mmCIF file of C-alpha atoms in Angstrom:
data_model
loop_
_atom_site.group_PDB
_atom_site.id
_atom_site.type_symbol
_atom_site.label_atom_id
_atom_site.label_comp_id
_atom_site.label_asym_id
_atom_site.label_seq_id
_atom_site.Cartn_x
_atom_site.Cartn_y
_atom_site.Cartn_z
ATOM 1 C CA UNK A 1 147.892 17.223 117.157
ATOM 2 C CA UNK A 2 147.655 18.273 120.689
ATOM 3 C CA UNK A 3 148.270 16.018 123.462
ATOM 4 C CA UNK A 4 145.041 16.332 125.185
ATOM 5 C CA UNK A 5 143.392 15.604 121.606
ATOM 6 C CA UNK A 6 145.478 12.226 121.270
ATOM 7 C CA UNK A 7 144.352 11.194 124.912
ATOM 8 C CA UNK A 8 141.035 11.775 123.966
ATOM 9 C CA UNK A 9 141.056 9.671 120.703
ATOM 10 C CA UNK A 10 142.419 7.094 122.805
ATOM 11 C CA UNK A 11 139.978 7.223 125.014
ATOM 12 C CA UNK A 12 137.170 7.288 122.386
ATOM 13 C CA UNK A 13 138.359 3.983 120.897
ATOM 14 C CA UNK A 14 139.121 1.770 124.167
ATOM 15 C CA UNK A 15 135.752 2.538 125.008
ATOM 16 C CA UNK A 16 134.047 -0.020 122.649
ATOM 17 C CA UNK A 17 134.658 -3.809 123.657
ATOM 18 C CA UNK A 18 136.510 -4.200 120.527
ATOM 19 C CA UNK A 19 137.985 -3.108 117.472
ATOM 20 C CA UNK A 20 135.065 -4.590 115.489
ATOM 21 C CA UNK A 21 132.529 -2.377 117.233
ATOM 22 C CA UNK A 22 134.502 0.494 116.808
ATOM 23 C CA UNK A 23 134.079 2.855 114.067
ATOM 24 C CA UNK A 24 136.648 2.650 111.533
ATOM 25 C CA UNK A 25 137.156 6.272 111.344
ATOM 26 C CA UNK A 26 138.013 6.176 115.254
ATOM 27 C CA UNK A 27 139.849 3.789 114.679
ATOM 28 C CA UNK A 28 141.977 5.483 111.975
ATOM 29 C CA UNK A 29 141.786 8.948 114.072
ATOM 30 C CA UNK A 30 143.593 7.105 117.330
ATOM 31 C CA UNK A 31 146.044 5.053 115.149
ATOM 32 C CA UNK A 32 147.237 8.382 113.405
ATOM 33 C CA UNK A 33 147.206 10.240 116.367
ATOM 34 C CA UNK A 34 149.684 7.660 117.940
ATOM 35 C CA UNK A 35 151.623 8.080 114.833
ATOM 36 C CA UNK A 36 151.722 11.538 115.700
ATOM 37 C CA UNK A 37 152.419 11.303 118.923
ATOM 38 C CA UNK A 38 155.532 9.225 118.518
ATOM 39 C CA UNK A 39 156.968 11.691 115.955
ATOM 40 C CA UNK A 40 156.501 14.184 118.615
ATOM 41 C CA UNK A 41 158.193 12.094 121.104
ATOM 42 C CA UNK A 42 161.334 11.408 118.949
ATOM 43 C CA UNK A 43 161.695 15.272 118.285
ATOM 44 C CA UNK A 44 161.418 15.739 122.087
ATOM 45 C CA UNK A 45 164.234 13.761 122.348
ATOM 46 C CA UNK A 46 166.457 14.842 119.812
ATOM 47 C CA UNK A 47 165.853 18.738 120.338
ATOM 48 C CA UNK A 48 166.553 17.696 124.205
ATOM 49 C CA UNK A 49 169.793 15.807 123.354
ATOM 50 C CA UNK A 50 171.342 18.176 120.838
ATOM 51 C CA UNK A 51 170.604 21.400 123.083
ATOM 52 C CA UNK A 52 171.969 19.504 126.237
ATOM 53 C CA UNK A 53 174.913 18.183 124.908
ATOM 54 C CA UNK A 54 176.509 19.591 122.387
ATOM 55 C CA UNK A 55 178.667 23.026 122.481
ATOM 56 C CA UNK A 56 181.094 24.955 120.407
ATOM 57 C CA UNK A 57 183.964 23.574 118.332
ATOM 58 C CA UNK A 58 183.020 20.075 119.135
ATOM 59 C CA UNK A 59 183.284 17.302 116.520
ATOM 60 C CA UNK A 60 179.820 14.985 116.801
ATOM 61 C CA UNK A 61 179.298 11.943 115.503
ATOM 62 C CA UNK A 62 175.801 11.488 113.483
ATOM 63 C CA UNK A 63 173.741 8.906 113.868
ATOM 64 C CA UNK A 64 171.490 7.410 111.707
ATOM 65 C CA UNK A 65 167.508 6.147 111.742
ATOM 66 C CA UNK A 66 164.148 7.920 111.750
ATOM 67 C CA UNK A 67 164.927 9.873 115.132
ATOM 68 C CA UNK A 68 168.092 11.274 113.833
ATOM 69 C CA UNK A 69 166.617 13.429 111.515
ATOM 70 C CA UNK A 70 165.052 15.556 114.221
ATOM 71 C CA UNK A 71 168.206 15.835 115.873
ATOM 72 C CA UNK A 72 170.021 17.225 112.795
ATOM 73 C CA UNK A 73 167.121 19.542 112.242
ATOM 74 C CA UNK A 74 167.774 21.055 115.770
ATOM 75 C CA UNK A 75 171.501 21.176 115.482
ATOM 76 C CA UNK A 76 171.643 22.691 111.942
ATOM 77 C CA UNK A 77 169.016 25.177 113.443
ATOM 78 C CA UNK A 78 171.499 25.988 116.303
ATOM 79 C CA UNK A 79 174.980 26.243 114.219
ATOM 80 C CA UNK A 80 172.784 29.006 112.138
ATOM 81 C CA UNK A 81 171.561 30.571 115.282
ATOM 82 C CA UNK A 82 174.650 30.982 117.708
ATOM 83 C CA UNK A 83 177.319 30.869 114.666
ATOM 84 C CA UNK A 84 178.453 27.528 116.115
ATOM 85 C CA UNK A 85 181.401 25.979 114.534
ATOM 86 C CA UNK A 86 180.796 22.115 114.337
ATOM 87 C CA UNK A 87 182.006 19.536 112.563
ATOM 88 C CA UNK A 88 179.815 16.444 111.826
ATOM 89 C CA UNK A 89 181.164 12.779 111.254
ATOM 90 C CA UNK A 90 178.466 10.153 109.799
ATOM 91 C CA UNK A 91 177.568 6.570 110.929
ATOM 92 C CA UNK A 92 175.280 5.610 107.102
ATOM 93 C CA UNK A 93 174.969 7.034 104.489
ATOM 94 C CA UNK A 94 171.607 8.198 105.390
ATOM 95 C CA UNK A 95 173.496 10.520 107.534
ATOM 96 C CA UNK A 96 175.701 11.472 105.744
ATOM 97 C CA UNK A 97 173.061 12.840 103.236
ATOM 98 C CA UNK A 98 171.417 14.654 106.256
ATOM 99 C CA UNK A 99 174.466 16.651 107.028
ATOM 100 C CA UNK A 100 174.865 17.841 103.187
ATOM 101 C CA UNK A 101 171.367 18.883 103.255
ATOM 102 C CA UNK A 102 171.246 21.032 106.103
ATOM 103 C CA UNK A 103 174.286 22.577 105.251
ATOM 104 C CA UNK A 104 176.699 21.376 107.878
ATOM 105 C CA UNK A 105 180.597 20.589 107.927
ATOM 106 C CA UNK A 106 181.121 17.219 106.904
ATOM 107 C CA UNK A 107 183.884 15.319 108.146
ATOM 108 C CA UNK A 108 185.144 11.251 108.273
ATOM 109 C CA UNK A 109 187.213 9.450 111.230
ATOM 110 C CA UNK A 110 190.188 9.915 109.001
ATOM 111 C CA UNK A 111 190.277 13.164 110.047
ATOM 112 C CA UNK A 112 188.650 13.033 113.032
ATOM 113 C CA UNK A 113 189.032 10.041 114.807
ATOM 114 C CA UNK A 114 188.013 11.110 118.121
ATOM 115 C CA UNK A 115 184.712 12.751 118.678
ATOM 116 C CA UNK A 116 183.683 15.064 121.507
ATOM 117 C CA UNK A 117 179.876 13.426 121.218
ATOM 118 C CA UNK A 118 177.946 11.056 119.333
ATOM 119 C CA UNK A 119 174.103 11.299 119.247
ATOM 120 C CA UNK A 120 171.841 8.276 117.911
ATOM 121 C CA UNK A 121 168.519 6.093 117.600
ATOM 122 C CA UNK A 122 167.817 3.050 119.528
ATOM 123 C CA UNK A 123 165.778 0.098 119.033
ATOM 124 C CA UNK A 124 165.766 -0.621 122.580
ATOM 125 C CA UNK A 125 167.186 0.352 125.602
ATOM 126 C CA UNK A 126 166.754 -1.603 128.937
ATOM 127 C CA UNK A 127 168.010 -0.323 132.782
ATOM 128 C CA UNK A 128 171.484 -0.351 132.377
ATOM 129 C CA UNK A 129 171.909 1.171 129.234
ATOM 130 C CA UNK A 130 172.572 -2.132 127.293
ATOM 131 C CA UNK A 131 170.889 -0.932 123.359
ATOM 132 C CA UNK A 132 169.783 -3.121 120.449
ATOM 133 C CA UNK A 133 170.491 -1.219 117.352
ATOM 134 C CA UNK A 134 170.605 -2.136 113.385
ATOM 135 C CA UNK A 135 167.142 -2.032 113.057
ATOM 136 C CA UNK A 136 168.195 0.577 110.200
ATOM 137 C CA UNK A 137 170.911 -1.666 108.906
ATOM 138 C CA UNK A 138 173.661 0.535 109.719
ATOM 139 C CA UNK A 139 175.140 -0.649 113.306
ATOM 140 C CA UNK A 140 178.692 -1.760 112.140
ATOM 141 C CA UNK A 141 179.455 1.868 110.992
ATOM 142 C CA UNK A 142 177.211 3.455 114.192
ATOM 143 C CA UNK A 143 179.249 1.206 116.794
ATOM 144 C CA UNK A 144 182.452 2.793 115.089
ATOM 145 C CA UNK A 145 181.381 6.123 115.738
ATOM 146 C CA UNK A 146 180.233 5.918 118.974
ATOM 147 C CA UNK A 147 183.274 4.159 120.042
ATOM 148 C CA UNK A 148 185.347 7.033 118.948
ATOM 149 C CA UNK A 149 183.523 9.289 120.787
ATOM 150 C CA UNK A 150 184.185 10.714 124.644
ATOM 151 C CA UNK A 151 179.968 10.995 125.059
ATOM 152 C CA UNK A 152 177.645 8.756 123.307
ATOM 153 C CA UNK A 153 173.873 9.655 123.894
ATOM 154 C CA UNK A 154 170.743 7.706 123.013
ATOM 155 C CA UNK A 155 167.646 9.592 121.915
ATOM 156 C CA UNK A 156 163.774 7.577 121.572
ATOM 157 C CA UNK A 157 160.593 7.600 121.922
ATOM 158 C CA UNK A 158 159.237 6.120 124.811
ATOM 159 C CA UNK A 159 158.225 2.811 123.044
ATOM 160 C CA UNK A 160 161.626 1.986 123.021
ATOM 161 C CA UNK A 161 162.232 2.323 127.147
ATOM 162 C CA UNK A 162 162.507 -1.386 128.412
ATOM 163 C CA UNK A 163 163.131 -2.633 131.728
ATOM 164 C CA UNK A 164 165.217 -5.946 129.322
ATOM 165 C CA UNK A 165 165.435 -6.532 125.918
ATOM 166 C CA UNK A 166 163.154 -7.942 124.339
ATOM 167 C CA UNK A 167 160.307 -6.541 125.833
ATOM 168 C CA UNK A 168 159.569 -3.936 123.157
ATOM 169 C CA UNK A 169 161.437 -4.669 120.708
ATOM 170 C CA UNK A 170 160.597 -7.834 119.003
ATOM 171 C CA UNK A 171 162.418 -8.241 115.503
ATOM 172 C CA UNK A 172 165.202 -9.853 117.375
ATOM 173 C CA UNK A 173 169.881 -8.664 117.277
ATOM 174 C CA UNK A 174 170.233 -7.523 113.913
ATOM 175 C CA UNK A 175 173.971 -9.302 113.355
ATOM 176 C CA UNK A 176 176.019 -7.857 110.102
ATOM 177 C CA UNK A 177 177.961 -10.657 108.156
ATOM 178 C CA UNK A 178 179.808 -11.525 105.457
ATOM 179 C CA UNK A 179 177.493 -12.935 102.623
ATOM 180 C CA UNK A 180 178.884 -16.482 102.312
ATOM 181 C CA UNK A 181 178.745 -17.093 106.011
ATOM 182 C CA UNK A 182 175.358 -16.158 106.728
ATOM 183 C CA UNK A 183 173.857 -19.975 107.053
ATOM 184 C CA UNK A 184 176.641 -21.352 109.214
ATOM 185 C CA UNK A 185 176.645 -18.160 111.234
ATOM 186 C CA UNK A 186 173.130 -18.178 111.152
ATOM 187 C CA UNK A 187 173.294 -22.545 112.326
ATOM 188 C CA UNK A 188 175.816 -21.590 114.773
ATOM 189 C CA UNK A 189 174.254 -18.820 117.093
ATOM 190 C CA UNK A 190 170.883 -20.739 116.853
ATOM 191 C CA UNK A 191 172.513 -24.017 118.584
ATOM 192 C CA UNK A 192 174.225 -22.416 121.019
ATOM 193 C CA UNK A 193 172.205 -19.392 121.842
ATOM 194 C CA UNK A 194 168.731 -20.791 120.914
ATOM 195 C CA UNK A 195 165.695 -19.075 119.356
ATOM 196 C CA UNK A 196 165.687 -18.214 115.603
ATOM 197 C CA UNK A 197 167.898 -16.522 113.198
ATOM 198 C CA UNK A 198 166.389 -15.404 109.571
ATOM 199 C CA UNK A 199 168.268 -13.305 107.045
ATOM 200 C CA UNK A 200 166.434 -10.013 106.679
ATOM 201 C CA UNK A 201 164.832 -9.430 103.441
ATOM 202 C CA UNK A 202 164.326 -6.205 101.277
ATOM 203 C CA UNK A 203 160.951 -4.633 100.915
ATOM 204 C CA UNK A 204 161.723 -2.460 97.748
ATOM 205 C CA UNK A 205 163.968 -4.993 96.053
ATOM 206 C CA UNK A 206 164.392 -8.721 95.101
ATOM 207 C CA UNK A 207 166.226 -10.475 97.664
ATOM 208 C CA UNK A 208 168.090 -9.929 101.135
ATOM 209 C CA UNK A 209 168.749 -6.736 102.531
ATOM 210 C CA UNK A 210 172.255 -4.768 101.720
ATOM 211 C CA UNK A 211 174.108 -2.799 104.611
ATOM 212 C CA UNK A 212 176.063 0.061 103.010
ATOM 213 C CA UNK A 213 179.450 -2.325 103.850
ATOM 214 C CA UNK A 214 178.155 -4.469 100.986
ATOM 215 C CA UNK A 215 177.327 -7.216 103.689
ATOM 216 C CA UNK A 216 173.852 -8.973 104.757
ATOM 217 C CA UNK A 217 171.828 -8.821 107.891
ATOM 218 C CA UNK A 218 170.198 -11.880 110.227
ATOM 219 C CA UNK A 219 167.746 -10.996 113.338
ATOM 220 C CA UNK A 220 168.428 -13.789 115.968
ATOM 221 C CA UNK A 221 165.263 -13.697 117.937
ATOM 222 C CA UNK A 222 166.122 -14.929 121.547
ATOM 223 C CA UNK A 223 163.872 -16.612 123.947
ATOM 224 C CA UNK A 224 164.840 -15.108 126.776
ATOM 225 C CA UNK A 225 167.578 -12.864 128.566
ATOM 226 C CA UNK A 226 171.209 -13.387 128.521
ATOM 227 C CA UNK A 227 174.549 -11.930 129.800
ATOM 228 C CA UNK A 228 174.552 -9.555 126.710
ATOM 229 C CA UNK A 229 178.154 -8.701 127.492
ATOM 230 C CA UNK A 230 179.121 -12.733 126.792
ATOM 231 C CA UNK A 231 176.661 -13.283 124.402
ATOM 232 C CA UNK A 232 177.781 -10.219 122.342
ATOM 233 C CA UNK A 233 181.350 -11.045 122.782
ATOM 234 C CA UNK A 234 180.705 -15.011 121.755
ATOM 235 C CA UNK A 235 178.937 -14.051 118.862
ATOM 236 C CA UNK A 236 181.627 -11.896 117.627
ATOM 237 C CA UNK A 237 184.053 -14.105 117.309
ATOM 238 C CA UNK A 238 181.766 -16.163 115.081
ATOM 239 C CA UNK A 239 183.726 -16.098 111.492
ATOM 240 C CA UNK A 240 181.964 -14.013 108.978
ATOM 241 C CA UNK A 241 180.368 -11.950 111.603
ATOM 242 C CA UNK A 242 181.286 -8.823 110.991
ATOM 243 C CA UNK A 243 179.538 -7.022 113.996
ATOM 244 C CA UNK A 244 176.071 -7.510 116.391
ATOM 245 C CA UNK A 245 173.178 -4.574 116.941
ATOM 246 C CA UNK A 246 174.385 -5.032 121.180
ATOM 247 C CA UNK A 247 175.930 -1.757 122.239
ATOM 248 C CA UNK A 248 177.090 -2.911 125.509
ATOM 249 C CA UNK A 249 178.933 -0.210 128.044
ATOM 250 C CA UNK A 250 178.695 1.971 125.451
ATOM 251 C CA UNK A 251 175.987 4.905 126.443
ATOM 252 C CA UNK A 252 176.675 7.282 128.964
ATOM 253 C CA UNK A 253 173.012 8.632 128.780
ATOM 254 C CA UNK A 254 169.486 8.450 126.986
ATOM 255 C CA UNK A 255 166.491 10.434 126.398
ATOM 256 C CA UNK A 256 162.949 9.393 125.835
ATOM 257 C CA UNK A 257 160.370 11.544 124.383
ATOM 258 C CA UNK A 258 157.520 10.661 126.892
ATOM 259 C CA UNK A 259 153.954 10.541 125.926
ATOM 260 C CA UNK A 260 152.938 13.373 128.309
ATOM 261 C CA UNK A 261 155.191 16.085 126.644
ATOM 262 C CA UNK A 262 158.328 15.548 128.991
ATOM 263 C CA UNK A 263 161.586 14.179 128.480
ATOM 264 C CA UNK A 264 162.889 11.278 130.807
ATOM 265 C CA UNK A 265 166.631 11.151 131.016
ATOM 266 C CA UNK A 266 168.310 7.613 132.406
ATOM 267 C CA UNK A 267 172.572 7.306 133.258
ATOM 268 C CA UNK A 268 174.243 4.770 133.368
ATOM 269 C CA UNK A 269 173.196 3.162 136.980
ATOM 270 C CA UNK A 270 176.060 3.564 140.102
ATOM 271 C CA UNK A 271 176.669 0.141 141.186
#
């Protein structure tokens, strides 16, 4: 779908007072095409990302998520292209399966523990490059990566650009911990951090989620904003938590698939 087609449908459905008046197939044409138009976005990204930052002979850490898979598409596409010679390390199994399938080199932090670039989803990212991630479960193995890496790069979709966290994104810090501790963990961030902490529950099976560490997942929903370098560090010393969805000074640089076709880039900020 084009974008002047998606603007259009837009268009066509905030023009009736409300969703009641509009026609349900308008409604169902504007809702796909913003569907659509985030897809777009998060390939924008990702083809942006890989074809900016990643070279010959480099070792690059694979992220994991939804946007991800555009981003291996493109890179796959380029090592068959210019005969590149990459190796890829995985943050999920997800990923991993990704790399396989596109026919990639497949490597582990055994053998490469330091990575020239990692490249991965957000679920937020506000001014100063502070992400939530572990919306896909896997942000104890992603924060691994990315530490090991000399270049860690963010690729989104422009519903995920925030001035703070919290203002998009509004499923809460997905926090990885050890199944017996997840009710005091869960007791202890809510009294001294505030707002609510639930353990995250499957869709497709009977009971809580499962991270591929074998360990369970709680979204603490804050109520407002906090020193996320503290907070992150505070919770992390919590026994039984294992790690927190707060990438903290860890991005060097994002891209956002915008809605108008471009690509927004945001460093770190000079202060």
């Amino acid at each position: 779908m084009t974008l002047q087609k998606w603007v259009f449908l837009r268009k066509l459905a905030a023009g009736f007072p409300s969703s009641r008046s509009c026609p349900t197939h308008v409604l169902r044409l504007s809702q796909s095409a913003a569907v659509n138009m985030a897809e777009e976005s998060k390939k924008l990204a990702a083809y942006f990302a890989v074809d900016n930052s990643v070279q010959n002979n480099q070792v690059v850490g694979v992220g994991s998520g939804s946007t991800i898979v555009y981003a291996v598409d493109r890179l796959a596409e380029r090592v068959r292209q210019e005969q590149l010679n990459i190796v890829c390390v995985p943050t999920s199994f997800q990923a991993r399966q990704l790399i396989l399938q596109h026919g990639l080199t497949l490597s582990d932090l055994e053998r490469h523990p330091e990575l020239d670039v990692a490249i991965d989803g957000a679920d937020e990212v506000d001014a100063e490059l502070t992400l939530i991630k572990g919306g896909g479960g896997c942000l104890t193995q992603e924060k691994i990566v990315a530490s090991c890496s000399k270049y860690f790069v963010v690729i989104a979709d422009y519903r995920k650009d925030s001035k703070a966290l919290g203002q998009q994104w509004k499923k809460g810090v997905p926090i990885e911990v050890i199944p017996m501790a997840y009710v005091p963990v869960s007791r202890m961030i809510a009294k001294r951090f505030g707002g609510e902490v639930n353990l995250r529950m499957a869709i497709s099976k009977a009971g809580p989620v499962v991270t591929d560490n074998g360990n369970f997942i709680l979204d603490w929903k804050f109520e407002h904003a906090q020193n996320w370098k503290e907070v992150n560090t505070a919770i992390k010393m919590i026994p039984g938590v294992v790690e927190t969805g707060l990438f903290v000074n860890m991005a060097e640089q994002a891209y956002f698939g915008m809605e108008d076709g471009s690509v927004k880039v945001r460093k770190v900020p000079i202060n």
